[in-house]
Every structure is written in structure tokens, then in C-alpha cells.
Coordinates of C-alpha atoms in Angstrom, one line a residue:
Chain N
M26 CA 149.8 144.1 88.2
R27 CA 149.7 143.1 91.9
A28 CA 153.0 142.1 93.3
A29 CA 153.3 138.5 94.5
K30 CA 154.6 138.0 98.0
K31 CA 157.8 136.5 96.6
T32 CA 158.4 139.5 94.4
K33 CA 158.0 141.8 97.3
L34 CA 160.4 139.8 99.4
L35 CA 163.0 139.7 96.5
A36 CA 162.7 143.5 96.0
K37 CA 163.3 144.0 99.7
Q38 CA 166.4 141.7 99.6
L39 CA 167.8 143.5 96.5
F40 CA 167.3 146.8 98.3
K41 CA 169.2 145.6 101.4
L42 CA 172.0 144.5 99.1
S43 CA 172.1 148.0 97.6
V44 CA 172.7 149.8 100.9
V45 CA 176.2 150.0 102.2
N46 CA 177.1 151.7 105.5
G47 CA 173.6 153.3 105.7
A48 CA 173.7 154.9 102.2
V49 CA 172.6 153.7 98.8
S50 CA 175.6 152.5 96.8
A51 CA 175.5 153.3 93.0
E52 CA 177.8 150.3 92.4
Q53 CA 175.6 147.9 94.2
V54 CA 172.5 149.3 92.4
A55 CA 174.2 148.7 89.0
G56 CA 175.1 145.2 90.1
V57 CA 171.5 144.5 91.1
L58 CA 170.2 145.8 87.8
G59 CA 172.7 143.6 85.9
W60 CA 171.5 140.6 87.9
V61 CA 167.9 141.3 87.1
E62 CA 168.6 141.6 83.4
K63 CA 170.7 138.4 83.4
T64 CA 168.4 136.1 85.4
A65 CA 165.0 137.6 84.3
P66 CA 163.1 136.8 87.6
R67 CA 159.2 136.6 87.7
Q68 CA 157.3 139.9 87.4
P69 CA 160.4 141.9 86.4
V70 CA 158.6 145.2 85.9
T71 CA 156.8 144.9 89.2
L72 CA 160.0 143.9 90.9
L73 CA 161.9 146.9 89.6
K74 CA 159.1 149.3 90.5
L75 CA 159.1 148.1 94.0
Y76 CA 162.9 148.2 94.1
R77 CA 162.8 151.8 92.8
G78 CA 160.3 152.7 95.5
Y79 CA 162.6 151.4 98.3
I80 CA 165.6 153.1 96.8
A81 CA 163.8 156.4 96.3
A82 CA 162.5 156.4 99.9
E83 CA 166.0 155.6 101.2
I84 CA 167.6 158.4 99.1
A85 CA 164.9 160.8 100.3
K86 CA 166.0 160.2 103.9
S87 CA 169.4 161.6 103.1
R88 CA 168.1 164.6 101.2
A89 CA 166.6 167.8 102.6
I90 CA 164.5 169.6 100.0
V91 CA 164.3 173.2 101.1
E92 CA 161.2 174.9 99.5
H93 CA 161.4 178.6 99.8
A94 CA 159.4 181.7 98.7
G95 CA 162.2 184.3 99.0
A96 CA 165.9 184.0 98.5
V97 CA 167.9 181.2 100.3
T98 CA 171.6 181.7 100.7
D99 CA 174.2 178.9 100.6
A100 CA 174.9 179.5 104.3
T101 CA 171.3 178.8 105.1
L102 CA 171.4 175.5 103.2
K103 CA 174.7 174.6 104.9
M104 CA 173.1 175.3 108.3
I105 CA 170.1 173.1 107.4
E106 CA 172.4 170.3 106.2
G107 CA 174.3 170.5 109.5
A108 CA 171.2 170.5 111.7
M109 CA 169.6 167.6 109.7
T110 CA 172.8 165.5 109.7
Q111 CA 172.9 165.8 113.4
K112 CA 169.2 165.1 113.9
Y113 CA 169.0 162.0 111.7
R114 CA 172.6 160.8 112.4
R115 CA 173.3 160.3 108.7
V116 CA 174.8 162.6 106.0
V117 CA 172.0 164.8 104.7
T118 CA 172.4 167.0 101.7
A119 CA 170.2 170.1 101.1
S120 CA 168.9 171.3 97.8
A121 CA 166.8 174.5 97.2
K122 CA 163.4 174.4 95.4
P123 CA 161.6 177.7 94.9
N124 CA 157.9 177.7 95.7
P125 CA 156.1 181.1 95.6
A126 CA 152.9 179.6 97.0
L127 CA 154.5 179.6 100.4
I128 CA 154.3 183.4 100.4
A129 CA 157.3 183.6 102.9
G130 CA 159.5 181.3 104.9
L131 CA 160.9 177.8 104.4
R132 CA 159.6 174.3 104.2
V133 CA 162.1 171.5 104.7
R134 CA 161.3 167.9 103.7
V135 CA 163.5 165.0 104.8
G136 CA 162.0 161.6 104.0
S137 CA 158.4 161.7 105.3
D138 CA 159.1 164.5 107.8
V139 CA 158.2 168.0 107.0
Y140 CA 159.4 171.1 108.9
E141 CA 157.2 174.0 108.1
S142 CA 157.9 177.6 108.9
T143 CA 156.0 179.4 106.2
V144 CA 153.3 182.1 106.1
A145 CA 151.1 179.8 104.0
G146 CA 151.3 177.1 106.6
Q147 CA 150.4 179.5 109.4
L148 CA 147.5 180.8 107.5
A149 CA 146.3 177.3 106.9
T150 CA 146.6 176.5 110.6
L151 CA 144.7 179.7 111.5
S152 CA 141.9 179.0 109.0
S153 CA 141.4 175.5 110.4
A154 CA 141.3 176.9 113.9
V155 CA 138.6 179.5 113.1
Chain R
M10 CA 140.9 193.6 130.1
S11 CA 143.5 190.9 131.0
N12 CA 141.3 188.4 129.1
V13 CA 141.7 190.4 125.9
I14 CA 145.5 190.5 126.4
E15 CA 145.5 186.7 126.9
Q16 CA 143.5 186.3 123.7
I17 CA 146.0 188.4 121.7
E18 CA 149.0 186.6 123.2
S19 CA 147.5 183.2 122.3
Q20 CA 147.0 184.5 118.8
I21 CA 150.6 185.6 118.7
A22 CA 151.7 182.2 119.9
K23 CA 149.8 180.6 117.1
L24 CA 151.5 182.8 114.6
S25 CA 155.0 182.5 116.0
S26 CA 157.7 181.7 113.5
K27 CA 158.7 178.4 115.2
A28 CA 158.9 175.6 112.7
V29 CA 156.2 172.9 113.0
K30 CA 157.2 169.3 112.4
K31 CA 154.7 167.1 110.5
N32 CA 155.1 163.5 109.4
T33 CA 153.7 163.2 106.0
G34 CA 152.8 160.5 103.4
T35 CA 151.0 160.2 100.2
I36 CA 147.9 158.3 99.1
R37 CA 148.7 155.2 97.1
T38 CA 145.1 153.9 96.7
V39 CA 141.6 154.7 98.0
A40 CA 138.9 152.1 97.9
D41 CA 135.7 151.6 99.9
G42 CA 136.5 154.1 102.5
V43 CA 140.0 152.7 103.1
A44 CA 143.2 154.4 102.0
K45 CA 146.6 152.8 101.6
L46 CA 149.3 155.3 102.3
D47 CA 153.1 155.6 101.6
G48 CA 155.4 157.3 104.0
L49 CA 154.0 158.3 107.5
S50 CA 157.0 156.6 109.1
D51 CA 156.2 158.0 112.5
V52 CA 152.4 157.3 112.6
M53 CA 151.0 155.6 115.7
Y54 CA 148.4 152.9 115.8
N55 CA 144.9 154.4 116.0
E56 CA 146.3 157.9 115.3
M57 CA 144.2 160.5 113.5
V58 CA 145.5 161.3 110.1
Q59 CA 144.7 164.6 108.2
F60 CA 143.6 164.2 104.6
P61 CA 143.3 167.1 102.2
G62 CA 139.9 168.8 102.2
G63 CA 139.4 168.4 106.0
A64 CA 138.7 164.6 106.0
I65 CA 140.3 162.6 108.8
G66 CA 141.3 159.0 109.0
I67 CA 142.5 156.5 111.5
A68 CA 145.6 154.5 111.0
L69 CA 144.6 150.9 111.6
N70 CA 147.2 148.8 109.7
L71 CA 150.9 149.7 110.2
E72 CA 152.9 147.6 107.8
E73 CA 156.5 147.7 106.7
D74 CA 156.1 149.8 103.7
E75 CA 152.5 151.1 103.8
V76 CA 149.8 152.3 106.2
G77 CA 146.2 151.2 106.0
C78 CA 143.8 153.9 107.1
V79 CA 140.0 154.2 107.3
V80 CA 138.7 157.5 106.1
L81 CA 136.0 159.2 108.2
G82 CA 134.4 161.5 105.7
D83 CA 134.0 162.1 102.0
V84 CA 136.4 159.9 100.1
A85 CA 135.2 161.2 96.7
Q86 CA 137.6 164.1 96.7
L87 CA 140.7 162.1 97.6
K88 CA 143.0 161.0 94.8
E89 CA 146.3 159.1 94.4
G90 CA 149.3 161.2 95.3
D91 CA 147.5 163.6 97.7
E92 CA 149.5 164.4 100.8
V93 CA 148.4 163.3 104.2
A94 CA 149.9 164.2 107.6
T95 CA 149.9 162.8 111.1
T96 CA 148.2 164.8 113.8
G97 CA 149.8 163.3 116.9
K98 CA 146.3 162.8 118.4
L99 CA 144.2 159.8 119.1
L100 CA 140.6 160.0 118.0
S101 CA 138.5 161.8 120.6
V102 CA 134.8 162.8 121.0
P103 CA 133.2 165.6 123.0
V104 CA 131.7 164.4 126.3
G105 CA 129.7 165.9 129.1
K106 CA 126.1 166.9 130.0
A107 CA 126.0 169.3 127.0
L108 CA 125.4 166.2 124.8
L109 CA 122.2 165.3 126.6
G110 CA 119.2 165.6 124.4
R111 CA 121.3 165.6 121.3
V112 CA 121.9 163.3 118.3
V113 CA 125.5 163.0 117.3
D114 CA 127.5 161.0 114.7
A115 CA 130.3 158.7 115.4
L116 CA 132.7 161.6 115.8
G117 CA 130.5 163.4 118.3
R118 CA 129.4 166.1 115.7
P119 CA 125.7 167.1 116.0
V120 CA 123.4 165.8 113.3
D121 CA 120.1 167.0 114.8
G122 CA 120.2 170.6 113.4
K123 CA 120.1 172.1 116.9
G124 CA 123.3 174.0 116.6
P125 CA 126.8 173.3 117.9
I126 CA 127.4 171.4 121.2
D127 CA 129.2 173.4 123.9
A128 CA 131.3 170.5 125.3
K129 CA 134.2 171.4 127.6
E130 CA 136.0 168.1 127.5
T131 CA 136.8 165.4 125.0
Y132 CA 137.6 161.7 125.8
P133 CA 139.5 159.3 123.6
V134 CA 137.4 156.8 121.7
E135 CA 139.6 153.9 122.4
K136 CA 140.5 153.5 126.1
I137 CA 141.7 150.6 128.3
A138 CA 138.8 149.3 130.4
P139 CA 139.0 150.0 134.2
G140 CA 141.2 147.5 136.0
I141 CA 140.3 145.1 138.9
M142 CA 141.2 147.3 141.8
V143 CA 139.0 150.2 140.9
R144 CA 135.9 148.1 140.3
K145 CA 133.1 147.4 142.8
S146 CA 130.7 144.5 142.6
V147 CA 127.2 145.2 141.2
N148 CA 124.7 145.7 144.0
Q149 CA 122.5 148.6 142.9
P150 CA 119.4 147.9 140.7
L151 CA 118.7 149.3 137.3
F152 CA 115.0 149.0 136.7
T153 CA 113.9 148.4 133.1
G154 CA 110.2 148.9 133.9
I155 CA 109.4 145.5 132.3
M156 CA 107.9 143.3 134.9
A157 CA 109.2 140.0 133.4
I158 CA 112.8 141.3 133.5
D159 CA 112.8 143.2 136.8
S160 CA 111.3 140.3 138.7
M161 CA 113.1 137.3 137.0
I162 CA 116.2 138.6 135.2
P163 CA 117.2 141.7 137.2
I164 CA 119.8 144.0 135.9
G165 CA 122.3 145.9 138.2
R166 CA 124.2 149.1 137.6
G167 CA 127.5 148.3 136.0
Q168 CA 126.2 145.0 134.5
R169 CA 126.4 144.0 130.8
E170 CA 123.2 142.3 129.9
L171 CA 122.8 141.0 126.3
I172 CA 119.4 141.4 124.5
I173 CA 119.3 138.7 121.9
G174 CA 116.7 137.5 119.5
D175 CA 115.6 137.3 115.9
R176 CA 114.6 140.3 113.9
G177 CA 111.3 141.9 114.9
T178 CA 111.1 140.2 118.3
G179 CA 111.2 143.5 120.3
K180 CA 114.9 143.9 121.2
T181 CA 115.0 147.6 120.5
T182 CA 111.6 148.1 122.3
I183 CA 113.1 146.6 125.5
C184 CA 116.0 149.0 125.3
I185 CA 113.8 152.0 124.6
D186 CA 111.4 151.1 127.4
T187 CA 114.5 150.9 129.7
I188 CA 115.6 154.3 128.7
I189 CA 112.1 155.8 129.2
N190 CA 111.9 154.2 132.6
Q191 CA 115.3 155.7 133.6
A192 CA 113.9 159.1 132.6
R193 CA 110.7 158.6 134.6
I194 CA 112.7 157.5 137.7
N195 CA 115.1 160.5 137.2
K196 CA 112.1 162.9 137.1
V197 CA 110.6 161.5 140.2
G198 CA 113.9 161.3 142.1
L199 CA 115.1 164.7 141.1
A200 CA 111.7 166.3 142.0
S201 CA 111.8 164.6 145.4
G202 CA 115.1 166.3 146.2
A203 CA 116.5 163.1 147.9
K204 CA 120.2 163.6 148.6
D205 CA 121.2 160.0 147.9
F206 CA 119.3 159.8 144.6
R207 CA 121.5 159.0 141.6
P208 CA 120.0 159.7 138.2
V209 CA 120.8 157.4 135.3
Y210 CA 121.7 159.0 132.0
S211 CA 121.3 157.0 128.8
I212 CA 123.3 156.7 125.6
Y213 CA 121.6 155.0 122.7
V214 CA 124.1 153.9 119.9
A215 CA 122.4 153.0 116.6
V216 CA 124.7 151.0 114.4
G217 CA 123.8 150.1 110.8
Q218 CA 120.1 150.8 111.3
K219 CA 117.6 152.2 108.9
Q220 CA 117.4 156.0 109.2
S221 CA 113.6 155.7 109.5
N222 CA 114.1 153.4 112.6
V223 CA 116.4 155.9 114.2
V224 CA 114.0 158.7 113.6
R225 CA 111.2 156.6 115.1
T226 CA 113.3 155.9 118.2
I227 CA 114.1 159.6 118.6
A228 CA 110.4 160.5 118.3
A229 CA 109.5 157.8 120.9
L230 CA 112.0 159.1 123.4
E231 CA 111.0 162.7 122.8
A232 CA 107.3 161.9 123.2
A233 CA 108.0 160.1 126.5
G234 CA 110.1 163.1 127.7
A235 CA 113.2 160.9 127.9
L236 CA 115.4 162.6 125.3
E237 CA 116.6 165.2 127.8
Y238 CA 118.4 162.4 129.7
T239 CA 119.6 160.7 126.6
V240 CA 122.5 161.0 124.1
I241 CA 121.9 159.4 120.7
V242 CA 125.0 158.3 118.7
S243 CA 123.9 157.5 115.2
A244 CA 125.8 155.6 112.6
P245 CA 123.0 154.4 110.3
A246 CA 123.2 151.9 107.4
A247 CA 123.9 154.8 105.0
D248 CA 127.0 155.8 107.0
N249 CA 130.4 154.4 105.9
P250 CA 131.6 151.2 107.7
A251 CA 134.3 153.2 109.5
N252 CA 131.7 155.3 111.3
Q253 CA 129.7 152.2 112.1
Y254 CA 132.7 150.6 113.5
L255 CA 133.6 153.6 115.6
A256 CA 130.1 154.6 116.9
P257 CA 129.9 152.1 119.8
F258 CA 133.4 153.2 121.0
S259 CA 132.3 156.8 120.8
G260 CA 129.2 156.0 122.8
A261 CA 131.3 154.2 125.4
A262 CA 133.6 157.3 125.7
I263 CA 130.5 159.5 126.3
G264 CA 129.2 157.0 128.9
E265 CA 132.6 156.8 130.6
W266 CA 132.5 160.5 131.3
F267 CA 129.4 160.1 133.4
M268 CA 130.9 157.1 135.2
E269 CA 134.2 158.7 136.0
N270 CA 132.4 161.9 137.2
G271 CA 130.4 160.0 139.9
M272 CA 127.2 159.5 137.8
D273 CA 125.4 156.5 136.6
A274 CA 124.9 155.8 132.9
L275 CA 123.2 153.2 130.7
I276 CA 124.4 152.5 127.2
V277 CA 122.6 150.6 124.5
Y278 CA 124.5 149.2 121.6
D279 CA 121.9 148.5 118.9
D280 CA 123.2 146.3 117.5
L281 CA 126.6 144.6 117.7
S282 CA 125.8 142.1 114.9
K283 CA 125.8 144.9 112.4
H284 CA 128.9 146.4 114.2
A285 CA 130.7 143.1 113.6
V286 CA 129.7 143.1 110.0
A287 CA 131.0 146.7 109.6
Y288 CA 134.3 145.6 111.2
R289 CA 134.5 142.6 108.9
Q290 CA 134.1 144.8 105.9
I291 CA 136.9 147.1 107.0
S292 CA 139.1 144.2 107.9
L293 CA 138.6 142.5 104.5
I294 CA 139.4 145.7 102.6
L295 CA 142.5 146.2 104.8
K296 CA 143.4 142.6 103.7
R297 CA 143.6 141.3 107.3
P298 CA 143.5 137.5 107.4
S299 CA 139.9 136.3 107.8
G300 CA 138.7 133.5 110.0
R301 CA 135.3 131.9 110.8
E302 CA 132.5 133.4 108.7
A303 CA 135.1 135.7 107.2
Y304 CA 135.3 137.7 110.4
P305 CA 138.8 138.8 111.4
G306 CA 140.6 137.0 114.2
D307 CA 140.2 139.9 116.6
V308 CA 136.4 140.2 116.4
F309 CA 136.1 138.7 119.9
Y310 CA 138.6 141.3 121.2
L311 CA 136.6 144.0 119.4
H312 CA 133.5 143.3 121.5
S313 CA 135.3 142.3 124.7
R314 CA 137.3 145.5 124.9
L315 CA 134.1 147.5 124.2
L316 CA 131.9 145.7 126.8
E317 CA 134.7 145.6 129.5
R318 CA 134.4 149.4 129.6
A319 CA 131.0 149.0 131.3
A320 CA 131.7 148.8 135.1
R321 CA 130.8 150.0 138.5
L322 CA 133.7 152.0 139.9
D323 CA 134.6 152.3 143.5
G324 CA 133.9 155.8 144.8
K325 CA 132.7 156.9 141.3
G326 CA 129.7 156.0 139.1
S327 CA 128.7 153.2 136.8
L328 CA 128.2 152.3 133.2
T329 CA 125.6 149.6 132.5
A330 CA 125.7 148.1 129.0
L331 CA 122.8 146.6 127.1
P332 CA 124.3 145.2 123.9
V333 CA 121.8 143.9 121.3
I334 CA 122.5 140.9 119.0
E335 CA 120.3 139.8 116.2
T336 CA 120.1 136.1 115.6
Q337 CA 119.2 134.2 112.4
A338 CA 116.3 131.7 112.9
G339 CA 116.9 131.7 116.7
D340 CA 120.5 130.3 116.3
V341 CA 122.3 131.4 119.5
S342 CA 125.2 129.2 118.7
A343 CA 126.4 131.3 115.7
Y344 CA 129.8 133.0 115.9
I345 CA 129.0 136.5 117.1
P346 CA 126.1 135.6 119.4
T347 CA 128.3 133.0 121.3
N348 CA 131.1 135.5 121.5
V349 CA 128.9 138.2 123.1
I350 CA 127.1 135.7 125.3
S351 CA 130.4 134.7 126.8
I352 CA 131.5 138.3 127.4
T353 CA 128.3 139.6 129.0
D354 CA 126.9 138.9 132.5
G355 CA 123.7 137.3 131.2
Q356 CA 121.3 137.5 128.4
I357 CA 117.6 138.2 127.7
F358 CA 116.5 135.9 125.0
L359 CA 113.5 136.9 122.9
E360 CA 111.6 134.2 121.0
T361 CA 109.8 134.6 117.7
D362 CA 107.2 131.9 118.7
L363 CA 106.3 133.7 121.9
F364 CA 106.1 137.0 120.0
N365 CA 103.7 135.5 117.4
Q366 CA 101.6 134.1 120.2
G367 CA 101.1 137.6 121.5
I368 CA 103.3 137.2 124.5
R369 CA 105.1 140.5 124.5
P370 CA 107.7 141.2 125.6
A371 CA 108.6 137.8 124.2
V372 CA 111.1 136.9 126.9
S373 CA 112.1 133.2 127.0
V374 CA 112.4 132.6 130.7
G375 CA 114.2 129.3 130.3
L376 CA 117.0 130.7 128.1
S377 CA 117.4 134.1 129.8
V378 CA 119.6 134.6 132.8
S379 CA 121.2 137.4 134.8
R380 CA 124.4 136.3 136.4
V381 CA 125.0 139.2 138.8
G382 CA 121.7 141.1 138.8
S383 CA 120.1 139.1 141.7
S384 CA 122.5 140.7 144.2
A385 CA 121.2 144.1 143.0
Q386 CA 117.5 143.2 143.3
I387 CA 115.6 145.1 146.0
K388 CA 114.1 143.1 148.9
V389 CA 110.5 143.8 147.9
T390 CA 111.0 142.2 144.4
K391 CA 112.7 139.2 145.9
Q392 CA 109.9 138.8 148.4
V393 CA 107.1 138.9 145.8
G394 CA 108.9 137.4 142.7
G395 CA 111.4 135.0 144.1
K396 CA 109.5 131.9 143.1
L397 CA 108.2 133.1 139.7
K398 CA 111.0 131.8 137.5
G399 CA 110.6 128.3 139.0
E400 CA 106.8 128.4 138.7
L401 CA 107.1 129.5 135.0
A402 CA 109.7 126.8 134.2
Q403 CA 107.4 124.2 135.8
F404 CA 104.5 125.5 133.8
R405 CA 106.4 125.2 130.5
E406 CA 107.3 121.6 131.3
L407 CA 103.8 120.7 132.3
A408 CA 102.3 122.5 129.4
A409 CA 104.4 120.5 127.0
F410 CA 103.3 117.2 128.6
A411 CA 99.6 118.3 128.9
Q412 CA 99.4 118.6 125.1
F413 CA 99.5 114.8 124.8
G414 CA 96.6 113.9 127.2
S415 CA 93.5 115.4 128.6
D416 CA 93.3 113.6 132.0
L417 CA 95.1 115.8 134.4
D418 CA 95.1 115.6 138.2
A419 CA 93.9 118.7 140.2
K420 CA 97.4 119.7 141.3
T421 CA 98.7 119.7 137.7
K422 CA 95.7 121.6 136.5
A423 CA 96.2 124.2 139.2
Q424 CA 99.8 124.6 138.3
L425 CA 98.9 125.0 134.6
D426 CA 96.2 127.6 135.4
R427 CA 98.6 129.6 137.6
G428 CA 101.3 129.5 134.9
A429 CA 98.9 130.7 132.3
R430 CA 98.0 133.6 134.6
I431 CA 101.6 134.5 135.2
V432 CA 102.2 134.5 131.4
E433 CA 99.2 136.8 130.9
L434 CA 100.3 139.1 133.8
F435 CA 103.7 139.6 132.2
K436 CA 102.2 140.9 129.0
Q437 CA 103.0 144.5 128.8
P438 CA 102.4 147.1 126.0
Q439 CA 105.5 148.8 124.5
L440 CA 106.7 152.2 125.6
N441 CA 104.8 151.7 128.9
P442 CA 107.3 150.8 131.6
L443 CA 106.0 150.1 135.1
A444 CA 107.3 151.6 138.2
I445 CA 108.9 149.0 140.6
E446 CA 106.4 149.7 143.4
M447 CA 103.5 149.0 140.9
Q448 CA 105.3 145.8 139.8
A449 CA 105.7 144.7 143.4
A450 CA 102.0 145.4 144.2
I451 CA 100.8 143.4 141.2
L452 CA 103.1 140.5 141.9
W453 CA 102.0 140.5 145.6
A454 CA 98.4 140.2 144.4
L455 CA 99.5 137.3 142.2
Q456 CA 101.3 135.6 145.1
K457 CA 98.3 135.9 147.3
N458 CA 96.1 134.3 144.7
Y459 CA 93.9 137.4 143.9
F460 CA 94.0 136.5 140.2
D461 CA 93.1 132.8 140.6
S462 CA 89.4 133.3 140.4
I463 CA 89.7 135.5 137.3
D464 CA 89.4 134.0 133.9
T465 CA 92.8 133.7 132.2
K466 CA 91.6 135.9 129.3
Q467 CA 90.6 138.6 131.8
V468 CA 93.9 138.7 133.7
V469 CA 95.4 141.5 131.6
A470 CA 92.2 143.6 132.1
A471 CA 92.2 142.8 135.8
A472 CA 95.9 143.8 136.1
N473 CA 95.2 147.1 134.3
S474 CA 92.2 147.7 136.6
L475 CA 94.4 147.0 139.7
K476 CA 97.0 149.5 138.3
D477 CA 94.4 152.2 137.8
Y478 CA 93.0 151.6 141.3
L479 CA 96.4 151.8 143.0
T480 CA 97.5 154.8 141.0
T481 CA 94.3 156.8 141.6
R482 CA 93.5 155.8 145.2
K483 CA 96.6 154.3 146.9
A484 CA 99.4 156.6 145.8
D485 CA 100.7 156.8 149.4
L486 CA 100.9 153.0 149.6
L487 CA 102.9 152.9 146.4
A488 CA 105.2 155.7 147.7
S489 CA 105.8 153.8 150.9
I490 CA 106.7 150.6 148.9
R491 CA 109.1 152.7 146.8
N492 CA 110.7 154.3 149.8
E493 CA 111.0 151.3 152.1
A494 CA 111.8 148.9 149.3
K495 CA 110.6 145.9 151.4
L496 CA 107.3 144.3 152.5
S497 CA 106.8 145.4 156.0
D498 CA 103.8 144.3 158.0
A499 CA 102.2 147.7 157.6
I500 CA 102.7 147.7 153.8
E501 CA 101.4 144.1 153.6
A502 CA 98.3 145.1 155.6
G503 CA 97.8 148.1 153.3
L504 CA 98.2 145.9 150.2
K505 CA 95.7 143.3 151.6
A506 CA 93.1 146.0 152.3
S507 CA 93.6 147.6 148.9
A508 CA 93.5 144.3 147.0
D509 CA 90.3 143.2 148.8
E510 CA 88.6 146.5 148.0
W511 CA 89.8 146.3 144.4
K512 CA 88.6 142.7 144.0
A513 CA 85.2 143.6 145.2
T514 CA 84.8 146.5 142.8
F515 CA 86.3 144.5 139.9
A516 CA 83.9 141.6 140.6
A517 CA 81.0 144.1 140.8
K518 CA 81.8 145.7 137.5
K519 CA 81.9 142.3 135.8

């Protein structure tokens, strides 16, 4: 179902209510969900899907997903956390995700930004250049 | 050896372990060549976006939570959830002389099967038009080789002259004739070795046309030996709307290279009606608000920013634009025609009625105008053709009145006779542009009443006979008209002697 303009606007407003001091507040999210259940606004499923999208995008901005082909130490994750926290000026937590397709190296994803330093990435660049 | 070392070093640099930052997003929907994307928080307006499988797109709609992007390539392999990445580059096309004689698509990729193009440079497809200070007024002629146009609606280098008319009235033919004429002038000029000769290179942009028409155009240019001075940018009707929207801008970028490197170029946009339709299609799919005739609000800006790129630059070259607009039932007051009329420096209006009467090119003298071209006209054309437009206008007025009665005074009858002869004289077969010196000689003969005693139906044959006579016997006279570009006493005496001799032989043959 296509979201009406009002539903989009409401989802955006609910999302803004859920962010406190630049981070998503679990308490506020629970409050928003309670309000939706109680008041039953128009297009509730669409509204909640939109709301979920906004929240997920916001959470992704504070999460560094570190894809790796070899082993990654806690120290490396801490270092990445520090660097990303400084870069994005918000608390960023790092989590490791193994991905053997990378062959070697790391790929860090924060929100829609991707930092790639992998052999697979270099090979892809090389193949497109040839 | 140092070259080999450099190659290895650049390869090492490419493979260095430094992290590369990309801004990514995912495909939310794909429909009709337009993709809606999530993410891409850092994307720029008009930035190239890389899709999986090598397809590229251009970000055209930057909204709060999604990006609207036209896909240039095969959309069949794209699916929801696929990852896309920004490239940090604006769309560019290869430019330079390596493109001459080639047929390329909207992205500058060769489609003529003649192998890759060895272009050294690329230019951005979208570029701000040259400003006021760098421009120079139009004062150099660009000869179309069509007598009716060169004598009455002259075009100058750097001008934007609209070719407008219904379907099948000869709009493309005028453009092709003009390109062929440039090639002929280039050949003569370059062979003469004159230092101040400036060749004109042509760019023909085919938008939304039938592939068979494009093939015919290429064949005509090749047969006339004009393809070697021409670049063809093809976005035919089978191409997706994004390519049709981009093709004129790519052509303008190719033309700008010539202009900015001190050369002169001519660009034909054939046609901007179909271009506007392609842009409307994209805009509607992107859900941009629609206005009159469902065109988006910025359709005027679409054409104004394109045509403003045609200019004559101070100390550099020029880019002359011949946009083409197709009207419906001769309606020049429709939305897109009025827009382009107001942007350009004049228009050549082609009438269906004239075309059907056999008057070809079917130029309507009353509705056609060139706002800046007269300052670019050479003296000889002004001397022999200065009064033609007035005489023809008078003829049309009198002809309309003469239909109601048969009793006409001698003066009116003479004006009607003369007008009918001018109309006959301006008939010209397609793909056969006339050199400016030949046009001047014929118009001089008309001015001096050499055609008055010839039956109206015989005027075309007489003009052809005069052309043959001058070409075969008076080549030196034609050369001196071309070089001096004015009617001196010696040239006039030569023309008189030649015309007298021709008249005698023509009368004898009859």
C-alpha cells in the first residue's frame, strides 16, 4: 500500500520523538508503539513500516559493521570504534561479521558509507579498469 | 624504460591497501528506467551512480528519504535490494577530433562498429553556459547553401536558429544540407591553404527518431563526403528516455570542445519536441509535479540551458545551434514551440501548403526571421538580395488580392510576375546546397531582370542552365566573388558579360 503524505509526515514526527540527544531511545520507541496501539491512526501497518525504516537508518549510523575475511581482534574493533566515533561525532559501536568472499582485508559499513580495504574490492576495481 | 617503471608504479598505486570510501544505497524500486534508491546520503545532484552489472545512473531527484535516479543501460538485471554506490563524478562524454566521422550514443560510446574512439579528453554533459563577458557578437556568416535562407534569413556563427514546421516539411533536409555545405566549404577552404580559413565541424543529434531515418541521414552524409567533418549522436526512438534526454547535452559537450579550442562548430538538435517528450516521461515517473500539457515546470529551463551553450566566444571559436521543432497542424503557439521560439535568435518556418505546392524548401518568408544573422551577412549577398524579402512579401499580399479579380494594372501584374519568378528561383533540390558565390551570381541576374523574359515555368531550367554555364566557363569569376565577397565594378562587368552570353545561348537553345 502506498503511504499517504499524512502518514509519511506522522512517521517522521514519531521518529523525531524517538531520538533523544542524537541517539534512539528505547523508552521513547516503546512510548510511540503504545500510542499507535492506543489511538489506531490511519494506515497503521504502513506507518509502522516507515517508522521502522527511519529508526533502522538512524541506528545504522551509530553502528560500524566490520566485515572480515580473516581474524579480527577486539583491539582492532576498538580502534575502528574510536576512529568512527571521532569521524561521525557520535558514539559508534563496532560489531564483527565474517565474510569469506572478501578474500582478505576489512569492509566497514557505517550507515550508507562503506570503507573498503579488501582484496575482493581491489580485484573488482582492477577488473573494471581493464 | 622509465615508462615501464611508471606503469608498474601506477599499478601498485591502484592496488595499495588504503581504504576506499564509498557512499552506498539500495534499490527500493525500479520502473520504466527509473530507480528509487534508499541510502546514498552523500550523493550530489546529477552525480553518476554505479549499479551492479556495470549499468550507471544519474541522480536527478534528491529527496529527504530517497533518491530518484535514471538508469542508463539495461534495467532488466536490476532488482530490489541491489547495492548501488556513488562515483563522485558528474556524467562526462569523450570529446575531440577523434569523434569526427563517428556515430556515438548519448554517453559517447561508439555504435557504428568502427572500433573504439581514441579520445584524449572528456567534457561534462551538464555545464553552465558561457557568461556575458566572454561572449562576442555574431558577425561571421554560416552559409546553409540554401538560397532562400542565405539571402533572406541569414545565419551567423554562434547563432541559435530554430527550424520549425509540421512533419514531412523538410526540416531535417535543411539541417542535412547545411551540414553538407559546411563540408564542401571546409574542403575548398582547407585545400586553398588560406591562413584565416576557419572550418566548421558539425554535430548531428538525433533524438527519438526512427532508426531507419538515422541510417538514411548517415548514408546521405557519407555519400556527400560530409561524414568526416561530422559527429552523429544517436538516441533513437528505441533508446530509453534517459538517453534521449541526455543526447542533446552530450552533443553540446562535444560541440563545446571545438568552440573552446578556437574552432567553429554547428550542432543540430533533431528534434527538441521529442526531447521534451522524453523529459516529460522521466519527470512523470520521478513524480515531479506536472504543469501545462503534463510537462514539468522546468521544461523551459531544460531547453534554455541547452541552447544558451551555443555562443561565439571572444578569442575562441563558436557553436551555432539549429534546434528543430515539430509542430502539430502548423500550430506555432503550442507550449514547446513558443518556448523554443522565445529562446532562439530567430526561426525558419516551413509550411505544409508550400511543400505540397512543390515549393521546396517550403520556407515561409513572412513567418521566418533571423534576429542577428543580418550583421553576419557578407556584402555581396546584401547587395544582390537586400530587397528580396520585401518583394516576396509584396507578392504574397498582391497574390492574395489577385485571386478575387482578373483586372490588374500593369504595375501589379509586373510585381506578380516578378514574385512568381523569385519563388521559382528559390526552388532547390535536396542534398544540393549552392555555394554562396553561385547564389550571388543568380540573384544578381534576377536583380538585373535577366529572368523577366523567361516563362515562369522555365525559370528553374534557366537557373540550372546559368549555374552550369558559370561553373564550366566562369570559374575564375565565381572565385573572385568568393574571395572579394562584394560586387566590385570589375565583378559586375564580368557578371554582365557572362549573363549576356548565357542569355543568348539559352535563347538560342529554346
